[in-house]
Amino acid sequence: MVEKLFTPVTIGDFTVQHRIALAPLTRFRAYDTTQVPKDFVADYYAQRASCQGFLITEATSVHEDAACYEGSPGIYSEEQVIAWKEVTRRVHENGGKIFMQIWHVGRAMHSSLLNGKQTVSSSAVRSSDPVRGKYLEAMGRRESEVPRQLREDEIPGIVHQYVTAAENAIRAGFDGVEIHGANGYLVDQFLRDGVNQRTDSYGGSIEKRCKFALDVIAGIARKLGNKRIGIRFSPFGIFNSMSDSDPIALYSHLFHKLNELYPDLAYIHITDYSLNPDPQNSNDDRIGTIRKVWKGKCIMNLNRLTRQKAIEIINENKADLVSIGRDFIANPDLPRRFSNNLPLNEQDPTTFYTYDKKGYTDYPFYEYSKFEDTVEVI
């Protein structure tokens, strides 16, 4: 019997051949000054589309003032759009589908990367986590700064940046976009009251703290339609000094609103590392509580997700797909390896955040020719 993990699933208006998605992974393979993806980025994504599945790109900046890392890509210039067109062409040639994850990092950057301009956020609350980046580390500037609270009249302009980025992604050939609403970046900074201390229409109550996320979805939906939009959340994540006084109430309300307003959204993507440090000892209760509220498609991303755990999540209907990061980095044919329970390549974490092909496009595929009579081909 074929496990459900290895059966087709529909996302939005398209169907992929299995339920193992490539998680969005920052990899620093764009040019620092232009945020244009390097030529070999197309090789990386094409390799991981070889099993005809669903891919989500690394977080991609909606504006030149929106990125926190040197080497991360953008989707706000024509040069960037042209470079991404080669990525989507190669992915589609291999039978895959691909969404672009789009982000604005808000306070999670440093003014030295903004030509001295102050960082922005929902509120003037400094992160206790250091700002990351090779130049910042070299200059000894890693301490986070107090961001400037965005004025209410500025927020529609930020929403417009997301909308323009989404339109550019479609022009570049992407099948849709995933809004980055997780991990302490700008959407998350509006959602959670550990950062959002506003008293206007974008802060205070749960309903008001959800407004920015809903505005971004609404703006993009008017241009792309609902079925080309996914959004990622980390309800219990602590990365970038994030917290909320009642995350179950917050995300239950938000998911109810998404059911009401966008029932045919392509998916929501829930990531949770804080509750799952040990893949054999995950705490699914709180995630399960809010996941049940959402009636549409769900992608689940857990820390160090094993083949067996992925099978269980899908069989128990806890999610429609799972997204996997590090093992997909090291195994471009990961879905086929999982399907046939084959050994995995060992990861090389020292190359996760470097800037060239090593540890990016040079991981080998399994030598399936040795087992032609027994290997299932996804």
mmCIF file of C-alpha atoms in Angstrom:
data_model
loop_
_atom_site.group_PDB
_atom_site.id
_atom_site.type_symbol
_atom_site.label_atom_id
_atom_site.label_comp_id
_atom_site.label_asym_id
_atom_site.label_seq_id
_atom_site.Cartn_x
_atom_site.Cartn_y
_atom_site.Cartn_z
ATOM 1 C CA MET A 1 0.000 0.000 0.000
ATOM 2 C CA VAL A 2 1.309 3.459 -0.918
ATOM 3 C CA GLU A 3 1.511 5.805 2.057
ATOM 4 C CA LYS A 4 -0.668 8.909 1.736
ATOM 5 C CA LEU A 5 2.474 11.068 2.000
ATOM 6 C CA PHE A 6 3.406 9.857 -1.488
ATOM 7 C CA THR A 7 0.025 10.500 -3.147
ATOM 8 C CA PRO A 8 -1.062 13.552 -5.194
ATOM 9 C CA VAL A 9 -2.512 16.646 -3.553
ATOM 10 C CA THR A 10 -4.175 19.769 -4.950
ATOM 11 C CA ILE A 11 -2.953 23.215 -3.887
ATOM 12 C CA GLY A 12 -4.970 26.110 -5.248
ATOM 13 C CA ASP A 13 -5.551 25.328 -8.924
ATOM 14 C CA PHE A 14 -2.781 22.769 -9.431
ATOM 15 C CA THR A 15 -1.916 19.235 -8.372
ATOM 16 C CA VAL A 16 1.492 17.871 -7.372
ATOM 17 C CA GLN A 17 2.476 14.228 -7.181
ATOM 18 C CA HIS A 18 3.321 13.948 -3.463
ATOM 19 C CA ARG A 19 2.991 15.822 -0.162
ATOM 20 C CA ILE A 20 6.620 16.698 0.618
ATOM 21 C CA ALA A 21 7.294 20.384 -0.005
ATOM 22 C CA LEU A 22 10.613 22.180 -0.063
ATOM 23 C CA ALA A 23 10.507 24.550 2.915
ATOM 24 C CA PRO A 24 11.576 28.181 2.408
ATOM 25 C CA LEU A 25 15.274 28.333 3.259
ATOM 26 C CA THR A 26 17.521 31.372 3.432
ATOM 27 C CA ARG A 27 20.702 30.402 1.551
ATOM 28 C CA PHE A 28 22.495 33.710 0.681
ATOM 29 C CA ARG A 29 22.969 32.944 -3.024
ATOM 30 C CA ALA A 30 22.039 36.373 -4.415
ATOM 31 C CA TYR A 31 24.314 39.302 -5.168
ATOM 32 C CA ASP A 32 24.738 41.610 -2.177
ATOM 33 C CA THR A 33 24.266 44.938 -3.928
ATOM 34 C CA THR A 34 21.395 44.084 -6.301
ATOM 35 C CA GLN A 35 19.648 41.177 -4.540
ATOM 36 C CA VAL A 36 19.563 39.412 -7.916
ATOM 37 C CA PRO A 37 19.719 35.594 -7.636
ATOM 38 C CA LYS A 38 22.951 34.149 -9.006
ATOM 39 C CA ASP A 39 22.802 31.980 -12.129
ATOM 40 C CA PHE A 40 23.190 28.677 -10.287
ATOM 41 C CA VAL A 41 20.099 29.337 -8.134
ATOM 42 C CA ALA A 42 18.086 27.937 -11.043
ATOM 43 C CA ASP A 43 20.081 24.687 -10.808
ATOM 44 C CA TYR A 44 19.301 24.384 -7.091
ATOM 45 C CA TYR A 45 15.541 24.698 -7.484
ATOM 46 C CA ALA A 46 15.422 22.610 -10.667
ATOM 47 C CA GLN A 47 17.194 19.752 -8.864
ATOM 48 C CA ARG A 48 14.613 19.812 -6.067
ATOM 49 C CA ALA A 49 11.739 19.917 -8.557
ATOM 50 C CA SER A 50 12.888 16.639 -10.102
ATOM 51 C CA CYS A 51 10.277 14.663 -8.113
ATOM 52 C CA GLN A 52 7.419 16.843 -9.444
ATOM 53 C CA GLY A 53 6.518 18.364 -6.097
ATOM 54 C CA PHE A 54 5.832 21.729 -4.506
ATOM 55 C CA LEU A 55 8.644 24.182 -3.754
ATOM 56 C CA ILE A 56 8.688 27.415 -1.743
ATOM 57 C CA THR A 57 11.580 29.813 -2.303
ATOM 58 C CA GLU A 58 13.737 31.453 0.284
ATOM 59 C CA ALA A 59 12.342 34.661 1.776
ATOM 60 C CA THR A 60 12.502 37.348 -0.908
ATOM 61 C CA SER A 61 12.413 41.091 -0.224
ATOM 62 C CA VAL A 62 9.413 43.148 -1.286
ATOM 63 C CA HIS A 63 11.489 46.355 -1.285
ATOM 64 C CA GLU A 64 15.113 47.440 -1.038
ATOM 65 C CA ASP A 65 14.463 48.552 2.557
ATOM 66 C CA ALA A 66 12.834 45.250 3.504
ATOM 67 C CA ALA A 67 15.741 42.781 3.715
ATOM 68 C CA CYS A 68 17.959 41.981 6.672
ATOM 69 C CA TYR A 69 20.612 39.725 5.153
ATOM 70 C CA GLU A 70 23.286 40.368 2.560
ATOM 71 C CA GLY A 71 22.945 37.715 -0.123
ATOM 72 C CA SER A 72 19.181 37.337 0.200
ATOM 73 C CA PRO A 73 17.180 37.931 -2.999
ATOM 74 C CA GLY A 74 14.570 40.515 -3.936
ATOM 75 C CA ILE A 75 11.567 40.820 -6.246
ATOM 76 C CA TYR A 76 11.213 44.613 -6.561
ATOM 77 C CA SER A 77 13.418 45.299 -9.627
ATOM 78 C CA GLU A 78 13.191 44.265 -13.257
ATOM 79 C CA GLU A 79 16.649 42.677 -13.104
ATOM 80 C CA GLN A 80 15.438 40.449 -10.277
ATOM 81 C CA VAL A 81 12.289 39.465 -12.180
ATOM 82 C CA ILE A 82 14.366 38.451 -15.203
ATOM 83 C CA ALA A 83 16.683 36.298 -13.070
ATOM 84 C CA TRP A 84 13.761 34.555 -11.359
ATOM 85 C CA LYS A 85 12.198 33.730 -14.740
ATOM 86 C CA GLU A 86 14.984 31.235 -15.362
ATOM 87 C CA VAL A 87 14.305 29.601 -11.984
ATOM 88 C CA THR A 88 10.604 29.125 -12.674
ATOM 89 C CA ARG A 89 11.251 27.916 -16.228
ATOM 90 C CA ARG A 90 13.607 25.204 -14.988
ATOM 91 C CA VAL A 91 11.271 24.142 -12.166
ATOM 92 C CA HIS A 92 8.312 23.839 -14.527
ATOM 93 C CA GLU A 93 10.402 21.911 -17.048
ATOM 94 C CA ASN A 94 10.977 19.322 -14.329
ATOM 95 C CA GLY A 95 7.288 19.088 -13.498
ATOM 96 C CA GLY A 96 7.367 21.063 -10.260
ATOM 97 C CA LYS A 97 5.274 23.939 -8.943
ATOM 98 C CA ILE A 98 6.778 26.844 -7.040
ATOM 99 C CA PHE A 99 5.594 29.709 -4.826
ATOM 100 C CA MET A 100 7.801 32.647 -3.898
ATOM 101 C CA GLN A 101 7.946 33.533 -0.216
ATOM 102 C CA ILE A 102 7.849 37.325 0.149
ATOM 103 C CA TRP A 103 8.866 39.294 3.228
ATOM 104 C CA HIS A 104 9.548 42.593 4.888
ATOM 105 C CA VAL A 105 11.748 42.068 7.935
ATOM 106 C CA GLY A 106 10.732 45.157 9.897
ATOM 107 C CA ARG A 107 12.927 45.589 12.971
ATOM 108 C CA ALA A 108 15.036 42.481 12.227
ATOM 109 C CA MET A 109 17.783 44.440 10.491
ATOM 110 C CA HIS A 110 20.253 47.253 11.119
ATOM 111 C CA SER A 111 20.337 50.920 10.056
ATOM 112 C CA SER A 112 23.830 50.449 8.599
ATOM 113 C CA LEU A 113 22.201 48.338 5.861
ATOM 114 C CA LEU A 114 19.641 51.086 5.213
ATOM 115 C CA ASN A 115 22.102 53.907 4.550
ATOM 116 C CA GLY A 116 21.482 55.133 8.068
ATOM 117 C CA LYS A 117 17.683 55.074 7.939
ATOM 118 C CA GLN A 118 16.014 53.805 11.088
ATOM 119 C CA THR A 119 14.441 50.360 11.019
ATOM 120 C CA VAL A 120 10.649 50.169 11.305
ATOM 121 C CA SER A 121 8.142 47.945 13.067
ATOM 122 C CA SER A 122 4.639 47.853 14.488
ATOM 123 C CA SER A 123 6.022 49.495 17.643
ATOM 124 C CA ALA A 124 9.258 50.953 18.996
ATOM 125 C CA VAL A 125 10.217 47.719 20.767
ATOM 126 C CA ARG A 126 13.793 46.493 20.397
ATOM 127 C CA SER A 127 14.558 42.816 19.838
ATOM 128 C CA SER A 128 16.923 41.226 22.353
ATOM 129 C CA ASP A 129 18.251 38.938 19.601
ATOM 130 C CA PRO A 130 21.308 40.103 17.624
ATOM 131 C CA VAL A 131 20.941 41.233 14.037
ATOM 132 C CA ARG A 132 22.547 38.714 11.685
ATOM 133 C CA GLY A 133 24.715 39.343 8.634
ATOM 134 C CA LYS A 134 28.312 38.972 7.497
ATOM 135 C CA TYR A 135 29.039 42.710 7.181
ATOM 136 C CA LEU A 136 27.468 43.510 10.519
ATOM 137 C CA GLU A 137 29.538 40.835 12.211
ATOM 138 C CA ALA A 138 32.691 42.086 10.519
ATOM 139 C CA MET A 139 31.976 45.625 11.732
ATOM 140 C CA GLY A 140 31.014 44.450 15.203
ATOM 141 C CA ARG A 141 27.470 45.799 14.798
ATOM 142 C CA ARG A 142 25.223 42.984 15.880
ATOM 143 C CA GLU A 143 23.104 44.545 18.607
ATOM 144 C CA SER A 144 19.510 45.209 17.592
ATOM 145 C CA GLU A 145 18.306 48.799 17.474
ATOM 146 C CA VAL A 146 15.070 50.372 18.629
ATOM 147 C CA PRO A 147 12.862 50.561 15.525
ATOM 148 C CA ARG A 148 10.634 53.444 14.567
ATOM 149 C CA GLN A 149 6.925 52.748 14.945
ATOM 150 C CA LEU A 150 5.279 52.993 11.544
ATOM 151 C CA ARG A 151 2.732 55.786 11.337
ATOM 152 C CA GLU A 152 -0.745 54.617 10.500
ATOM 153 C CA ASP A 153 -0.688 56.610 7.249
ATOM 154 C CA GLU A 154 2.522 54.807 6.185
ATOM 155 C CA ILE A 155 1.115 51.312 6.483
ATOM 156 C CA PRO A 156 -0.851 51.269 3.181
ATOM 157 C CA GLY A 157 2.455 51.971 1.410
ATOM 158 C CA ILE A 158 4.048 48.928 3.027
ATOM 159 C CA VAL A 159 1.029 46.832 2.013
ATOM 160 C CA HIS A 160 1.488 48.114 -1.530
ATOM 161 C CA GLN A 161 5.090 46.851 -1.479
ATOM 162 C CA TYR A 162 3.799 43.339 -0.795
ATOM 163 C CA VAL A 163 1.221 43.633 -3.574
ATOM 164 C CA THR A 164 3.764 44.859 -6.113
ATOM 165 C CA ALA A 165 6.156 42.088 -5.121
ATOM 166 C CA ALA A 166 3.406 39.494 -5.593
ATOM 167 C CA GLU A 167 2.598 40.854 -9.059
ATOM 168 C CA ASN A 168 6.301 40.757 -9.940
ATOM 169 C CA ALA A 169 6.499 37.140 -8.771
ATOM 170 C CA ILE A 170 3.689 36.174 -11.120
ATOM 171 C CA ARG A 171 5.411 38.033 -13.967
ATOM 172 C CA ALA A 172 8.517 35.998 -13.163
ATOM 173 C CA GLY A 173 6.527 32.795 -13.685
ATOM 174 C CA PHE A 174 5.757 31.746 -10.123
ATOM 175 C CA ASP A 175 2.597 29.774 -9.460
ATOM 176 C CA GLY A 176 1.807 31.926 -6.441
ATOM 177 C CA VAL A 177 3.262 33.620 -3.383
ATOM 178 C CA GLU A 178 3.655 32.750 0.272
ATOM 179 C CA ILE A 179 3.440 35.727 2.613
ATOM 180 C CA HIS A 180 6.039 35.403 5.371
ATOM 181 C CA GLY A 181 3.994 35.944 8.515
ATOM 182 C CA ALA A 182 6.303 33.983 10.819
ATOM 183 C CA ASN A 183 9.628 34.051 12.684
ATOM 184 C CA GLY A 184 9.533 37.604 13.973
ATOM 185 C CA TYR A 185 9.409 39.528 10.692
ATOM 186 C CA LEU A 186 7.061 42.417 9.955
ATOM 187 C CA VAL A 187 3.702 40.610 9.669
ATOM 188 C CA ASP A 188 4.549 38.687 12.846
ATOM 189 C CA GLN A 189 5.565 41.953 14.541
ATOM 190 C CA PHE A 190 2.033 43.256 13.999
ATOM 191 C CA LEU A 191 0.315 40.024 15.054
ATOM 192 C CA ARG A 192 1.932 39.385 18.419
ATOM 193 C CA ASP A 193 1.643 41.593 21.475
ATOM 194 C CA GLY A 194 5.193 40.950 22.611
ATOM 195 C CA VAL A 195 6.065 43.579 19.978
ATOM 196 C CA ASN A 196 2.825 45.288 18.960
ATOM 197 C CA GLN A 197 2.069 47.945 21.586
ATOM 198 C CA ARG A 198 -0.003 50.181 19.303
ATOM 199 C CA THR A 199 -3.257 51.838 20.373
ATOM 200 C CA ASP A 200 -4.622 52.694 16.905
ATOM 201 C CA SER A 201 -6.485 50.544 14.374
ATOM 202 C CA TYR A 202 -3.476 48.207 14.005
ATOM 203 C CA GLY A 203 -2.932 47.381 17.675
ATOM 204 C CA GLY A 204 -4.425 46.601 21.038
ATOM 205 C CA SER A 205 -7.099 43.942 20.565
ATOM 206 C CA ILE A 206 -6.528 40.675 18.752
ATOM 207 C CA GLU A 207 -8.827 41.880 15.977
ATOM 208 C CA LYS A 208 -6.752 45.011 15.420
ATOM 209 C CA ARG A 209 -3.426 43.176 15.587
ATOM 210 C CA CYS A 210 -4.639 40.906 12.766
ATOM 211 C CA LYS A 211 -5.491 43.865 10.531
ATOM 212 C CA PHE A 212 -2.065 44.261 8.904
ATOM 213 C CA ALA A 213 -1.871 40.574 7.902
ATOM 214 C CA LEU A 214 -5.420 40.697 6.552
ATOM 215 C CA ASP A 215 -4.690 43.939 4.657
ATOM 216 C CA VAL A 216 -1.701 42.302 2.967
ATOM 217 C CA ILE A 217 -3.743 39.244 1.979
ATOM 218 C CA ALA A 218 -6.601 41.432 0.731
ATOM 219 C CA GLY A 219 -4.304 43.565 -1.394
ATOM 220 C CA ILE A 220 -2.649 40.576 -3.026
ATOM 221 C CA ALA A 221 -5.940 38.702 -3.457
ATOM 222 C CA ARG A 222 -7.393 41.588 -5.440
ATOM 223 C CA LYS A 223 -4.559 41.176 -7.952
ATOM 224 C CA LEU A 224 -3.885 37.411 -7.951
ATOM 225 C CA GLY A 225 -7.023 35.786 -6.581
ATOM 226 C CA ASN A 226 -7.133 33.723 -3.391
ATOM 227 C CA LYS A 227 -5.836 30.455 -4.815
ATOM 228 C CA ARG A 228 -2.394 31.854 -5.557
ATOM 229 C CA ILE A 229 -1.740 32.908 -1.966
ATOM 230 C CA GLY A 230 -0.280 31.005 0.974
ATOM 231 C CA ILE A 231 0.795 32.467 4.294
ATOM 232 C CA ARG A 232 3.211 31.173 6.910
ATOM 233 C CA PHE A 233 2.815 31.500 10.689
ATOM 234 C CA SER A 234 4.891 30.510 13.737
ATOM 235 C CA PRO A 235 2.326 30.756 16.564
ATOM 236 C CA PHE A 236 4.694 29.657 19.325
ATOM 237 C CA GLY A 237 8.016 30.699 17.826
ATOM 238 C CA ILE A 238 10.505 32.722 19.858
ATOM 239 C CA PHE A 239 13.015 33.540 17.095
ATOM 240 C CA ASN A 240 13.748 37.283 16.883
ATOM 241 C CA SER A 241 12.490 37.745 20.472
ATOM 242 C CA MET A 242 8.879 37.005 19.674
ATOM 243 C CA SER A 243 6.101 36.218 22.141
ATOM 244 C CA ASP A 244 2.376 36.603 22.639
ATOM 245 C CA SER A 245 0.252 36.598 25.775
ATOM 246 C CA ASP A 246 -2.375 34.257 24.273
ATOM 247 C CA PRO A 247 -1.278 32.705 20.981
ATOM 248 C CA ILE A 248 -4.127 30.190 20.859
ATOM 249 C CA ALA A 249 -6.722 32.958 21.050
ATOM 250 C CA LEU A 250 -4.809 35.075 18.513
ATOM 251 C CA TYR A 251 -4.400 32.416 15.844
ATOM 252 C CA SER A 252 -7.813 30.874 16.426
ATOM 253 C CA HIS A 253 -9.344 34.286 15.693
ATOM 254 C CA LEU A 254 -7.122 34.822 12.670
ATOM 255 C CA PHE A 255 -7.873 31.382 11.223
ATOM 256 C CA HIS A 256 -11.608 31.944 11.732
ATOM 257 C CA LYS A 257 -11.287 35.193 9.759
ATOM 258 C CA LEU A 258 -9.382 33.404 6.998
ATOM 259 C CA ASN A 259 -12.155 30.779 6.828
ATOM 260 C CA GLU A 260 -14.700 33.565 6.526
ATOM 261 C CA LEU A 261 -12.885 35.787 4.040
ATOM 262 C CA TYR A 262 -10.555 33.467 2.124
ATOM 263 C CA PRO A 263 -11.792 29.854 2.365
ATOM 264 C CA ASP A 264 -10.073 29.006 -0.912
ATOM 265 C CA LEU A 265 -6.671 30.399 0.065
ATOM 266 C CA ALA A 266 -4.048 28.042 -1.349
ATOM 267 C CA TYR A 267 -2.834 27.079 2.132
ATOM 268 C CA ILE A 268 -1.587 28.164 5.502
ATOM 269 C CA HIS A 269 1.899 27.033 6.492
ATOM 270 C CA ILE A 270 2.473 26.427 10.199
ATOM 271 C CA THR A 271 6.033 26.213 11.461
ATOM 272 C CA ASP A 272 6.955 25.215 14.988
ATOM 273 C CA TYR A 273 10.449 24.636 16.312
ATOM 274 C CA SER A 274 9.890 25.732 19.905
ATOM 275 C CA LEU A 275 7.616 22.793 20.676
ATOM 276 C CA ASN A 276 9.564 20.173 18.803
ATOM 277 C CA PRO A 277 13.259 20.127 19.759
ATOM 278 C CA ASP A 278 13.126 16.321 19.687
ATOM 279 C CA PRO A 279 11.450 14.730 16.641
ATOM 280 C CA GLN A 280 10.403 11.767 18.807
ATOM 281 C CA ASN A 281 8.828 13.973 21.481
ATOM 282 C CA SER A 282 6.777 16.634 19.728
ATOM 283 C CA ASN A 283 4.027 18.506 21.531
ATOM 284 C CA ASP A 284 1.235 18.611 18.966
ATOM 285 C CA ASP A 285 -1.573 19.707 21.297
ATOM 286 C CA ARG A 286 -1.349 23.496 20.960
ATOM 287 C CA ILE A 287 -0.560 23.387 17.249
ATOM 288 C CA GLY A 288 -3.396 20.901 16.757
ATOM 289 C CA THR A 289 -5.852 23.171 18.551
ATOM 290 C CA ILE A 290 -5.354 26.098 16.188
ATOM 291 C CA ARG A 291 -4.795 23.984 13.084
ATOM 292 C CA LYS A 292 -8.286 22.470 13.500
ATOM 293 C CA VAL A 293 -9.802 25.942 13.225
ATOM 294 C CA TRP A 294 -8.544 26.378 9.648
ATOM 295 C CA LYS A 295 -10.678 24.407 7.186
ATOM 296 C CA GLY A 296 -8.458 24.724 4.123
ATOM 297 C CA LYS A 297 -5.160 23.206 3.055
ATOM 298 C CA CYS A 298 -2.362 23.168 5.629
ATOM 299 C CA ILE A 299 1.388 22.631 5.341
ATOM 300 C CA MET A 300 3.190 21.632 8.548
ATOM 301 C CA ASN A 301 6.861 22.366 9.219
ATOM 302 C CA LEU A 302 8.450 20.824 12.315
ATOM 303 C CA ASN A 303 12.054 20.648 13.460
ATOM 304 C CA ARG A 304 14.038 17.657 12.179
ATOM 305 C CA LEU A 305 11.029 15.983 10.663
ATOM 306 C CA THR A 306 11.718 12.303 10.025
ATOM 307 C CA ARG A 307 10.205 10.118 7.311
ATOM 308 C CA GLN A 308 8.086 8.246 9.859
ATOM 309 C CA LYS A 309 6.856 11.422 11.549
ATOM 310 C CA ALA A 310 5.939 12.903 8.167
ATOM 311 C CA ILE A 311 3.931 9.783 7.304
ATOM 312 C CA GLU A 312 2.121 9.981 10.648
ATOM 313 C CA ILE A 313 1.255 13.677 10.268
ATOM 314 C CA ILE A 314 -0.348 13.061 6.872
ATOM 315 C CA ASN A 315 -2.067 9.791 7.852
ATOM 316 C CA GLU A 316 -3.578 11.426 10.942
ATOM 317 C CA ASN A 317 -4.822 14.388 8.850
ATOM 318 C CA LYS A 318 -2.848 16.891 10.910
ATOM 319 C CA ALA A 319 -1.738 18.499 7.644
ATOM 320 C CA ASP A 320 -2.131 18.062 3.891
ATOM 321 C CA LEU A 321 1.583 18.467 3.205
ATOM 322 C CA VAL A 322 4.785 18.641 5.220
ATOM 323 C CA SER A 323 7.630 20.995 4.375
ATOM 324 C CA ILE A 324 11.208 19.903 4.954
ATOM 325 C CA GLY A 325 14.326 22.046 4.989
ATOM 326 C CA ARG A 326 17.753 20.710 5.891
ATOM 327 C CA ASP A 327 17.274 17.184 4.598
ATOM 328 C CA PHE A 328 15.989 18.672 1.315
ATOM 329 C CA ILE A 329 19.137 20.806 1.129
ATOM 330 C CA ALA A 330 21.317 17.689 1.315
ATOM 331 C CA ASN A 331 19.051 15.455 -0.784
ATOM 332 C CA PRO A 332 17.716 17.052 -3.971
ATOM 333 C CA ASP A 333 15.701 13.867 -4.561
ATOM 334 C CA LEU A 334 14.391 13.658 -0.987
ATOM 335 C CA PRO A 335 10.786 12.669 -1.859
ATOM 336 C CA ARG A 336 12.010 9.704 -3.906
ATOM 337 C CA ARG A 337 14.407 8.667 -1.126
ATOM 338 C CA PHE A 338 11.605 8.885 1.445
ATOM 339 C CA SER A 339 9.245 6.964 -0.839
ATOM 340 C CA ASN A 340 11.700 4.090 -1.110
ATOM 341 C CA ASN A 341 13.085 4.406 2.439
ATOM 342 C CA LEU A 342 16.610 4.934 1.104
ATOM 343 C CA PRO A 343 19.544 6.391 3.050
ATOM 344 C CA LEU A 344 20.070 10.156 3.037
ATOM 345 C CA ASN A 345 23.113 12.245 2.235
ATOM 346 C CA GLU A 346 24.715 13.808 5.286
ATOM 347 C CA GLN A 347 24.132 17.534 5.707
ATOM 348 C CA ASP A 348 27.016 20.015 5.774
ATOM 349 C CA PRO A 349 25.789 22.902 7.969
ATOM 350 C CA THR A 350 28.984 24.890 7.329
ATOM 351 C CA THR A 351 27.703 25.592 3.788
ATOM 352 C CA PHE A 352 24.082 26.434 4.611
ATOM 353 C CA TYR A 353 24.734 30.180 4.675
ATOM 354 C CA THR A 354 27.671 30.623 2.325
ATOM 355 C CA TYR A 355 27.672 32.248 -1.087
ATOM 356 C CA ASP A 356 28.725 29.768 -3.767
ATOM 357 C CA LYS A 357 27.833 26.378 -5.279
ATOM 358 C CA LYS A 358 29.505 24.287 -2.589
ATOM 359 C CA GLY A 359 26.856 22.722 -0.384
ATOM 360 C CA TYR A 360 24.185 24.159 -2.687
ATOM 361 C CA THR A 361 24.073 22.384 -6.037
ATOM 362 C CA ASP A 362 26.664 19.640 -5.505
ATOM 363 C CA TYR A 363 24.765 17.173 -3.297
ATOM 364 C CA PRO A 364 24.380 13.906 -5.253
ATOM 365 C CA PHE A 365 21.194 12.170 -6.319
ATOM 366 C CA TYR A 366 20.792 8.550 -5.282
ATOM 367 C CA GLU A 367 22.136 6.018 -7.814
ATOM 368 C CA TYR A 368 18.755 4.573 -8.706
ATOM 369 C CA SER A 369 20.131 2.643 -11.678
ATOM 370 C CA LYS A 370 21.348 -0.006 -9.233
ATOM 371 C CA PHE A 371 17.784 -0.708 -8.167
ATOM 372 C CA GLU A 372 15.705 -0.193 -11.299
ATOM 373 C CA ASP A 373 13.451 -3.161 -10.575
ATOM 374 C CA THR A 374 12.499 -2.131 -7.054
ATOM 375 C CA VAL A 375 12.585 1.656 -6.788
ATOM 376 C CA GLU A 376 9.297 3.523 -6.999
ATOM 377 C CA VAL A 377 9.589 6.639 -9.139
ATOM 378 C CA ILE A 378 7.518 9.556 -7.883
#
